[in-house]
CSV table of C-alpha atoms in Angstrom, one decimal:
chain,number,residue,atom,x,y,z
X,266,MET,CA,0.0,0.0,0.0
X,267,PRO,CA,1.5,3.3,-1.0
X,268,ALA,CA,1.9,5.9,1.7
X,269,VAL,CA,-0.6,8.7,2.2
X,270,ALA,CA,2.0,11.3,1.0
X,271,GLU,CA,2.6,9.4,-2.2
X,272,ILE,CA,-1.1,9.0,-3.0
X,273,THR,CA,-1.6,12.6,-2.2
X,274,GLU,CA,1.1,13.6,-4.6
X,275,VAL,CA,-0.4,11.4,-7.4
X,276,VAL,CA,-3.9,12.7,-6.8
X,277,ILE,CA,-2.8,16.4,-6.8
X,278,GLY,CA,-0.9,15.7,-10.0
X,279,ILE,CA,-4.0,14.2,-11.7
X,280,VAL,CA,-6.2,17.0,-10.4
X,281,ALA,CA,-3.8,19.7,-11.6
X,282,GLY,CA,-3.4,18.0,-15.0
X,283,GLU,CA,-7.1,17.7,-15.5
X,284,LEU,CA,-8.0,21.2,-14.4
X,285,GLY,CA,-4.9,22.9,-16.0
X,286,VAL,CA,-3.6,24.4,-12.7
X,287,GLU,CA,-0.2,24.2,-11.0
X,288,PRO,CA,0.2,21.3,-8.6
X,289,ALA,CA,1.7,23.8,-6.1
X,290,SER,CA,-1.6,25.6,-6.0
X,291,LEU,CA,-3.3,22.5,-4.6
X,292,ALA,CA,-3.2,21.3,-1.0
X,293,PRO,CA,-4.6,18.2,0.8
X,294,ASP,CA,-7.6,20.3,2.0
X,295,SER,CA,-8.3,21.8,-1.5
X,296,ASP,CA,-11.9,21.3,-2.5
X,297,LEU,CA,-11.9,19.8,-6.0
X,298,ARG,CA,-15.1,21.4,-7.1
X,299,ALA,CA,-13.9,24.9,-5.9
X,300,VAL,CA,-10.8,24.9,-8.2
X,301,GLU,CA,-10.9,27.3,-11.1
X,302,GLY,CA,-12.2,25.4,-14.2
X,303,ALA,CA,-13.7,22.5,-12.2
X,304,ASP,CA,-17.1,21.1,-13.0
X,305,SER,CA,-18.8,17.8,-12.3
X,306,ILE,CA,-17.6,16.3,-15.6
X,307,ARG,CA,-14.0,17.2,-14.9
X,308,VAL,CA,-14.3,15.8,-11.4
X,309,LEU,CA,-15.7,12.6,-12.8
X,310,ARG,CA,-12.7,12.5,-15.2
X,311,ILE,CA,-10.4,13.0,-12.3
X,312,ILE,CA,-12.0,10.1,-10.4
X,313,ALA,CA,-11.9,7.8,-13.5
X,314,THR,CA,-8.2,8.6,-14.0
X,315,ILE,CA,-7.5,7.8,-10.4
X,316,GLU,CA,-9.4,4.5,-10.6
X,317,GLN,CA,-7.4,3.6,-13.7
X,318,ARG,CA,-4.1,4.7,-12.1
X,319,TYR,CA,-4.6,2.4,-9.1
X,320,ASP,CA,-6.8,-0.2,-10.8
X,321,ILE,CA,-9.5,0.2,-8.3
X,322,GLU,CA,-13.3,0.9,-8.3
X,323,LEU,CA,-14.6,3.4,-5.9
X,324,GLU,CA,-18.0,3.2,-4.4
X,325,ASP,CA,-20.7,5.4,-5.9
X,326,ALA,CA,-21.0,7.3,-2.7
X,327,ASP,CA,-17.3,8.2,-2.9
X,328,VAL,CA,-17.3,9.0,-6.6
X,329,PHE,CA,-20.1,11.5,-6.2
X,330,GLY,CA,-19.4,12.5,-2.6
X,331,VAL,CA,-15.8,13.3,-2.2
X,332,SER,CA,-14.8,17.0,-2.1
X,333,THR,CA,-11.2,17.4,-1.0
X,334,VAL,CA,-7.9,15.9,-2.1
X,335,ASP,CA,-7.7,14.4,1.4
X,336,GLU,CA,-11.0,12.6,1.0
X,337,VAL,CA,-10.0,11.2,-2.4
X,338,VAL,CA,-6.8,9.9,-0.8
X,339,THR,CA,-8.8,8.3,2.0
X,340,VAL,CA,-11.2,6.4,-0.3
X,341,VAL,CA,-8.3,5.4,-2.6
X,342,ARG,CA,-6.6,3.8,0.4
X,343,ALA,CA,-9.8,2.1,1.5
X,344,ALA,CA,-10.2,0.7,-2.0
X,345,LEU,CA,-6.6,-0.5,-2.2
X,346,ASP,CA,-7.1,-2.1,1.2
X,347,GLY,CA,-10.2,-3.9,0.1
X,348,ALA,CA,-8.6,-5.1,-3.1
X,349,ARG,CA,-5.8,-7.0,-1.4
Z,127,MET,CA,-35.2,-23.3,11.7
Z,128,THR,CA,-36.8,-20.1,10.4
Z,129,ALA,CA,-40.2,-19.9,8.8
Z,130,GLY,CA,-38.5,-19.3,5.5
Z,131,VAL,CA,-36.8,-22.6,5.6
Z,132,VAL,CA,-40.0,-24.4,6.5
Z,133,GLU,CA,-41.8,-22.8,3.6
Z,134,THR,CA,-39.2,-23.4,1.0
Z,135,ASN,CA,-38.7,-26.9,2.2
Z,136,GLN,CA,-42.3,-27.8,1.7
Z,137,HIS,CA,-41.4,-28.5,-1.9
Z,138,TYR,CA,-37.6,-29.0,-2.0
Z,139,ASP,CA,-37.5,-31.2,1.0
Z,140,LEU,CA,-40.0,-33.6,-0.4
Z,141,ASP,CA,-38.7,-37.2,-0.5
Z,142,PRO,CA,-35.7,-37.1,-3.0
Z,143,ALA,CA,-37.1,-40.3,-4.5
Z,144,ILE,CA,-39.9,-38.1,-6.0
Z,145,PHE,CA,-37.5,-35.9,-7.9
Z,146,GLU,CA,-35.4,-38.9,-8.9
Z,147,GLN,CA,-38.5,-40.3,-10.8
Z,148,PHE,CA,-39.0,-37.4,-13.2
Z,149,LEU,CA,-35.9,-35.2,-13.4
Z,150,ASP,CA,-32.8,-36.0,-15.5
Z,151,PRO,CA,-30.0,-38.2,-14.0
Z,152,MET,CA,-28.2,-35.1,-12.6
Z,153,ARG,CA,-31.5,-34.1,-10.9
Z,154,LYS,CA,-31.3,-30.6,-12.3
Z,155,TYR,CA,-34.5,-28.8,-11.3
Z,156,SER,CA,-34.4,-25.8,-13.7
Z,157,SER,CA,-34.7,-25.1,-17.4
Z,158,ALA,CA,-32.7,-27.1,-19.8
Z,159,LEU,CA,-31.3,-25.8,-23.1
Z,160,TYR,CA,-32.3,-27.5,-26.4
Z,161,ARG,CA,-29.9,-27.3,-29.3
Z,162,THR,CA,-31.8,-29.6,-31.6
Z,163,ALA,CA,-35.3,-31.0,-32.0
Z,164,ALA,CA,-34.0,-34.4,-31.1
Z,165,ASP,CA,-32.4,-33.5,-27.7
Z,166,ASP,CA,-33.7,-35.5,-24.9
Z,167,LEU,CA,-33.9,-34.1,-21.4
Z,168,ALA,CA,-30.6,-35.3,-20.1
Z,169,THR,CA,-28.8,-34.0,-23.2
Z,170,ALA,CA,-30.5,-30.6,-23.0
Z,171,GLN,CA,-29.6,-30.3,-19.3
Z,172,ARG,CA,-25.9,-30.9,-20.1
Z,173,HIS,CA,-26.1,-28.2,-22.8
Z,174,LYS,CA,-27.6,-25.9,-20.2
Z,175,LEU,CA,-24.8,-26.4,-17.7
Z,176,ARG,CA,-22.2,-25.7,-20.4
Z,177,PHE,CA,-24.1,-22.6,-21.4
Z,178,VAL,CA,-24.3,-21.3,-17.8
Z,179,ALA,CA,-20.5,-22.0,-17.3
Z,180,ASP,CA,-19.9,-20.0,-20.4
Z,181,ARG,CA,-22.1,-17.1,-19.3
Z,182,MET,CA,-20.3,-17.1,-15.9
Z,183,SER,CA,-16.9,-17.1,-17.8
Z,184,VAL,CA,-15.7,-19.8,-15.4
Z,185,ALA,CA,-12.0,-20.7,-15.6
Z,186,ASP,CA,-10.4,-23.8,-14.3
Z,187,GLY,CA,-9.8,-24.0,-10.6
Z,188,GLU,CA,-11.7,-20.8,-9.6
Z,189,ALA,CA,-13.9,-20.3,-6.5
Z,190,VAL,CA,-17.5,-20.3,-7.5
Z,191,LEU,CA,-20.7,-19.6,-5.6
Z,192,ASP,CA,-23.9,-21.5,-6.4
Z,193,ILE,CA,-26.9,-19.9,-4.7
Z,194,GLY,CA,-29.7,-22.3,-4.3
Z,195,CYS,CA,-27.7,-25.3,-5.5
Z,196,GLY,CA,-30.7,-27.6,-5.4
Z,197,TRP,CA,-29.6,-31.2,-6.0
Z,198,GLY,CA,-26.2,-30.0,-7.0
Z,199,ALA,CA,-26.2,-30.3,-10.8
Z,200,LEU,CA,-24.2,-27.1,-11.4
Z,201,THR,CA,-22.1,-27.4,-8.3
Z,202,LEU,CA,-20.9,-30.9,-9.1
Z,203,PHE,CA,-20.5,-30.1,-12.8
Z,204,LEU,CA,-18.2,-27.1,-12.1
Z,205,ALA,CA,-16.3,-29.0,-9.5
Z,206,GLY,CA,-15.9,-32.1,-11.7
Z,207,ARG,CA,-15.4,-30.5,-15.1
Z,208,TYR,CA,-13.6,-27.3,-14.3
Z,209,ASP,CA,-11.8,-28.3,-11.1
Z,210,CYS,CA,-13.6,-25.3,-9.4
Z,211,THR,CA,-14.0,-25.0,-5.7
Z,212,VAL,CA,-17.7,-24.6,-5.5
Z,213,THR,CA,-19.7,-23.3,-2.5
Z,214,GLY,CA,-23.4,-24.3,-2.8
Z,215,VAL,CA,-26.1,-22.8,-0.7
Z,216,THR,CA,-29.4,-24.5,0.1
Z,217,PRO,CA,-31.9,-24.3,2.9
Z,218,ALA,CA,-33.2,-27.8,2.2
Z,219,ARG,CA,-31.5,-30.4,4.4
Z,220,ARG,CA,-32.1,-33.2,2.0
Z,221,GLN,CA,-30.5,-31.3,-0.9
Z,222,HIS,CA,-27.5,-30.5,1.3
Z,223,ASP,CA,-27.0,-34.1,2.2
Z,224,HIS,CA,-27.4,-35.3,-1.4
Z,225,VAL,CA,-24.9,-32.9,-2.8
Z,226,VAL,CA,-22.3,-33.6,0.0
Z,227,GLY,CA,-22.9,-37.3,-0.5
Z,228,THR,CA,-22.5,-37.2,-4.2
Z,229,ALA,CA,-19.4,-35.1,-4.0
Z,230,ALA,CA,-17.9,-37.7,-1.7
Z,231,THR,CA,-18.8,-40.5,-4.1
Z,232,ARG,CA,-17.1,-38.7,-6.9
Z,233,GLY,CA,-14.0,-37.8,-4.9
Z,234,LEU,CA,-14.9,-34.1,-5.0
Z,235,THR,CA,-15.1,-33.5,-1.2
Z,236,ASP,CA,-12.2,-31.0,-1.2
Z,237,ARG,CA,-13.8,-29.0,-4.0
Z,238,VAL,CA,-17.5,-28.9,-2.8
Z,239,ARG,CA,-18.8,-27.1,0.2
Z,240,VAL,CA,-22.5,-26.8,0.9
Z,241,HIS,CA,-23.9,-24.2,3.3
Z,242,HIS,CA,-27.1,-25.4,4.8
Z,243,GLY,CA,-29.3,-22.4,5.3
Z,244,MET,CA,-30.8,-19.3,3.7
Z,245,PHE,CA,-28.5,-17.3,1.4
Z,246,GLU,CA,-29.5,-14.3,3.5
Z,247,ASP,CA,-27.7,-15.9,6.4
Z,248,PHE,CA,-24.6,-16.9,4.4
Z,249,ASP,CA,-21.5,-14.8,4.4
Z,250,ALA,CA,-17.9,-14.8,3.2
Z,251,PRO,CA,-15.1,-12.2,2.8
Z,252,ARG,CA,-15.4,-9.5,0.2
Z,253,GLY,CA,-14.3,-10.7,-3.2
Z,254,SER,CA,-14.2,-14.4,-2.3
Z,255,PHE,CA,-15.6,-15.7,-5.6
Z,256,ALA,CA,-14.7,-15.5,-9.2
Z,257,ALA,CA,-18.2,-16.2,-10.4
Z,258,ALA,CA,-21.7,-16.9,-9.1
Z,259,ALA,CA,-25.0,-18.4,-10.2
Z,260,ALA,CA,-28.5,-18.4,-8.9
Z,261,LEU,CA,-30.6,-20.8,-11.0
Z,262,GLY,CA,-34.3,-20.2,-10.1
Z,263,SER,CA,-33.4,-19.2,-6.5
Z,264,VAL,CA,-34.0,-15.5,-6.1
Z,265,VAL,CA,-37.8,-16.2,-6.5
Z,266,HIS,CA,-37.5,-17.3,-2.8
Z,267,MET,CA,-35.8,-14.2,-1.7
Z,268,PRO,CA,-38.0,-11.2,-0.8
Z,269,ASP,CA,-35.4,-8.5,-0.6
Z,270,LEU,CA,-33.8,-8.7,-4.1
Z,271,PRO,CA,-31.8,-5.5,-3.9
Z,272,ALA,CA,-30.1,-6.7,-0.6
Z,273,VAL,CA,-29.4,-10.1,-2.2
Z,274,PHE,CA,-27.8,-8.6,-5.3
Z,275,ALA,CA,-25.8,-6.1,-3.2
Z,276,LYS,CA,-24.5,-9.0,-1.1
Z,277,VAL,CA,-23.6,-11.1,-4.2
Z,278,ARG,CA,-21.7,-8.2,-5.7
Z,279,ARG,CA,-19.7,-7.7,-2.4
Z,280,LEU,CA,-18.8,-11.4,-2.5
Z,281,LEU,CA,-17.6,-11.3,-6.1
Z,282,ARG,CA,-14.2,-10.1,-7.2
Z,283,ARG,CA,-14.0,-7.3,-9.7
Z,284,GLY,CA,-15.0,-8.3,-13.2
Z,285,ALA,CA,-16.7,-11.5,-12.0
Z,286,ARG,CA,-20.0,-12.5,-13.5
Z,287,PHE,CA,-23.2,-13.5,-11.8
Z,288,TYR,CA,-25.7,-15.6,-13.8
Z,289,VAL,CA,-29.3,-15.3,-12.6
Z,290,SER,CA,-32.0,-17.3,-14.2
Z,291,GLU,CA,-35.6,-16.7,-13.1
Z,292,SER,CA,-39.2,-17.1,-14.1
Z,293,CYS,CA,-40.7,-13.7,-14.4
Z,294,PHE,CA,-44.0,-12.1,-14.9
Z,295,ARG,CA,-44.2,-10.9,-18.5
Z,296,SER,CA,-44.7,-7.3,-17.4
Z,297,ALA,CA,-45.6,-5.2,-14.3
Z,298,ALA,CA,-49.2,-5.0,-15.6
Z,299,ILE,CA,-49.4,-8.8,-15.8
Z,300,GLN,CA,-48.0,-9.0,-12.3
Z,301,ALA,CA,-50.6,-6.6,-10.9
Z,302,GLU,CA,-53.3,-8.6,-12.7
Z,303,PHE,CA,-52.3,-12.2,-11.8
Z,304,ASP,CA,-50.3,-12.0,-8.6
Z,305,ALA,CA,-53.3,-12.9,-6.5
Z,306,ARG,CA,-55.1,-15.3,-8.8
Z,307,PRO,CA,-55.8,-18.9,-7.6
Z,308,GLY,CA,-53.4,-20.5,-10.0
Z,309,THR,CA,-50.6,-18.2,-8.9
Z,310,ASP,CA,-51.5,-18.8,-5.3
Z,311,PHE,CA,-51.5,-22.5,-5.7
Z,312,VAL,CA,-48.0,-22.5,-7.2
Z,313,ARG,CA,-46.7,-20.1,-4.7
Z,314,ASP,CA,-48.3,-21.4,-1.5
Z,315,SER,CA,-48.6,-25.2,-2.1
Z,316,ILE,CA,-45.5,-25.7,-4.2
Z,317,PHE,CA,-42.9,-23.1,-3.5
Z,318,GLY,CA,-43.7,-21.3,-0.4
Z,319,ASN,CA,-42.0,-17.9,0.0
Z,320,GLY,CA,-42.1,-17.4,-3.8
Z,321,ARG,CA,-42.2,-14.1,-5.5
Z,322,LEU,CA,-42.4,-13.9,-9.3
Z,323,ARG,CA,-41.2,-10.5,-10.6
Z,324,PRO,CA,-41.1,-8.9,-14.0
Z,325,LEU,CA,-37.6,-8.8,-15.6
Z,326,SER,CA,-37.5,-5.0,-15.0
Z,327,GLU,CA,-37.5,-5.6,-11.3
Z,328,LEU,CA,-34.5,-7.9,-11.6
Z,329,VAL,CA,-32.7,-5.4,-13.7
Z,330,ALA,CA,-33.6,-2.6,-11.4
Z,331,ALA,CA,-32.1,-4.5,-8.4
Z,332,ALA,CA,-29.0,-5.3,-10.4
Z,333,GLU,CA,-28.5,-1.7,-11.3
Z,334,ALA,CA,-29.1,-0.6,-7.7
Z,335,ALA,CA,-26.4,-3.0,-6.6
Z,336,GLY,CA,-24.0,-1.6,-9.1
Z,337,PHE,CA,-23.8,-4.4,-11.5
Z,338,ALA,CA,-23.3,-4.0,-15.2
Z,339,VAL,CA,-25.8,-6.1,-17.3
Z,340,ASP,CA,-23.9,-8.3,-19.7
Z,341,ALA,CA,-26.6,-10.3,-21.4
Z,342,VAL,CA,-30.3,-11.2,-21.2
Z,343,ASP,CA,-31.3,-14.6,-22.6
Z,344,ASP,CA,-34.9,-15.5,-23.2
Z,345,LEU,CA,-35.1,-19.2,-22.2
Z,346,THR,CA,-38.9,-19.4,-22.1
Z,347,ASP,CA,-39.3,-21.9,-24.9
Z,348,HIS,CA,-36.6,-24.0,-23.4
Z,349,TYR,CA,-38.3,-24.1,-20.1
Z,350,ARG,CA,-41.6,-25.1,-21.8
Z,351,ARG,CA,-39.9,-28.0,-23.4
Z,352,THR,CA,-38.2,-29.0,-20.2
Z,353,ILE,CA,-41.5,-29.1,-18.3
Z,354,ASP,CA,-43.1,-31.0,-21.2
Z,355,HIS,CA,-40.4,-33.6,-20.6
Z,356,TRP,CA,-41.0,-33.6,-16.9
Z,357,ILE,CA,-44.8,-34.0,-17.4
Z,358,GLU,CA,-44.2,-37.0,-19.7
Z,359,ARG,CA,-41.9,-38.6,-17.1
Z,360,VAL,CA,-44.4,-38.0,-14.3
Z,361,ALA,CA,-47.0,-39.7,-16.3
Z,362,ALA,CA,-44.7,-42.7,-17.1
Z,363,ARG,CA,-43.8,-43.0,-13.4
Z,364,ALA,CA,-47.2,-42.3,-11.8
Z,365,PRO,CA,-47.4,-45.6,-10.0
Z,366,GLN,CA,-43.9,-45.2,-8.5
Z,367,LEU,CA,-44.7,-41.6,-7.5
Z,368,ASP,CA,-48.0,-42.5,-5.9
Z,369,ALA,CA,-46.3,-45.3,-4.0
Z,370,ILE,CA,-44.0,-42.7,-2.4
Z,371,ARG,CA,-47.0,-40.5,-1.5
Z,372,ASP,CA,-50.5,-40.9,-2.7
Z,373,GLY,CA,-51.6,-38.2,-5.1
Z,374,THR,CA,-48.1,-37.1,-5.9
Z,375,ALA,CA,-48.4,-37.7,-9.7
Z,376,ALA,CA,-51.6,-35.7,-9.9
Z,377,ASP,CA,-50.2,-32.8,-7.8
Z,378,LEU,CA,-47.0,-32.6,-9.8
Z,379,THR,CA,-48.9,-32.7,-13.1
Z,380,ARG,CA,-51.3,-30.0,-12.1
Z,381,TYR,CA,-48.4,-27.7,-10.9
Z,382,LEU,CA,-46.3,-28.4,-14.0
Z,383,GLU,CA,-49.3,-27.8,-16.4
Z,384,ILE,CA,-50.1,-24.5,-14.7
Z,385,ALA,CA,-46.5,-23.4,-15.0
Z,386,ASN,CA,-46.4,-24.4,-18.7
Z,387,ALA,CA,-49.7,-22.8,-19.6
Z,388,GLY,CA,-48.5,-19.3,-18.7
Z,389,TRP,CA,-45.2,-19.2,-20.7
Z,390,GLY,CA,-45.3,-16.2,-23.1
Z,391,TYR,CA,-48.7,-15.0,-21.8
Z,392,THR,CA,-48.2,-14.4,-18.1
Z,393,THR,CA,-44.7,-15.6,-17.5
Z,394,LYS,CA,-41.3,-15.6,-19.1
Z,395,HIS,CA,-38.0,-17.3,-18.2
Z,396,TYR,CA,-34.9,-15.2,-18.4
Z,397,GLY,CA,-31.2,-15.8,-17.9
Z,398,VAL,CA,-29.6,-12.5,-16.8
Z,399,THR,CA,-25.8,-12.2,-16.8
Z,400,LEU,CA,-24.4,-9.5,-14.6
Z,401,ARG,CA,-20.9,-8.3,-14.2
Z,402,ASN,CA,-19.2,-6.7,-11.3
Z,403,ALA,CA,-17.7,-3.9,-13.3
Z,404,ARG,CA,-18.2,-0.3,-14.4
């Protein structure tokens, strides 16, 4: 299981790439939907990219419920834990 | 023993000798699959097992769940032909004992486990199984969304779940016929705890559980032919059946004829293949 810091870095990289912002402008408590250029479609693309990156499937409640980078990291860790 | 077990067992816990008289040698108590006009019952039931294994995408040696394993036709087939480790579930004690005994006879004891009880009371770790089947079993389970959600949790990602069930032809037909005497007879005196649903209700429960729908096969004509064969065999074995319990042949014939009369009008029989995937 990758460490929290490592997953956080990956998630921030994916969010930054999808939304066209600098990774440095994002923090663990950044709300994905509040980032400039974010909309529900882009957030879904972020989630899909993360699922593919880690070969996991997040629960619907997580896909449509997560707000912050931290929350994404938490559900990714839970999914990785369940997949072992 | 819960009321549900008692109800279901009314029919499935009848003397096994009764089923032996009119079912095929594997004692498979669900629709066969006829490939040619000349197929006899035993041949068509073997076709069906291969078809189900194909829909389940079973690979050699995998762990498979057979919900409502009945007399064990599919359980023993997957354990014997595919080297699968199969977990069967049945609330009927006599079915449990038969499957365990047959597995021992065939040297499959290490590959066949049978949980005696309701599927609602069965549990295993998340992602335990590579495939699952429920042949004519969910009709006995009132809370379909809960059952499907549980199956999905028990399956690993990408695994398939094959569900075959007799269904009302539509929601309107269900509303019209659900309380009629013929329906009541089948439900109360034969099945107990039975709940026919339209296909849409099965699909809705599958969607709610997060399954993808891979395939829907209309097996109605196959079930009609299967039951025609059962009726023929009941007639041929009426003396033996009535020796086991007086009136058995007439009861079975009435039940089977009611079931067969409705195909295409009030009822359909579908095989639905679900996949634990996006």
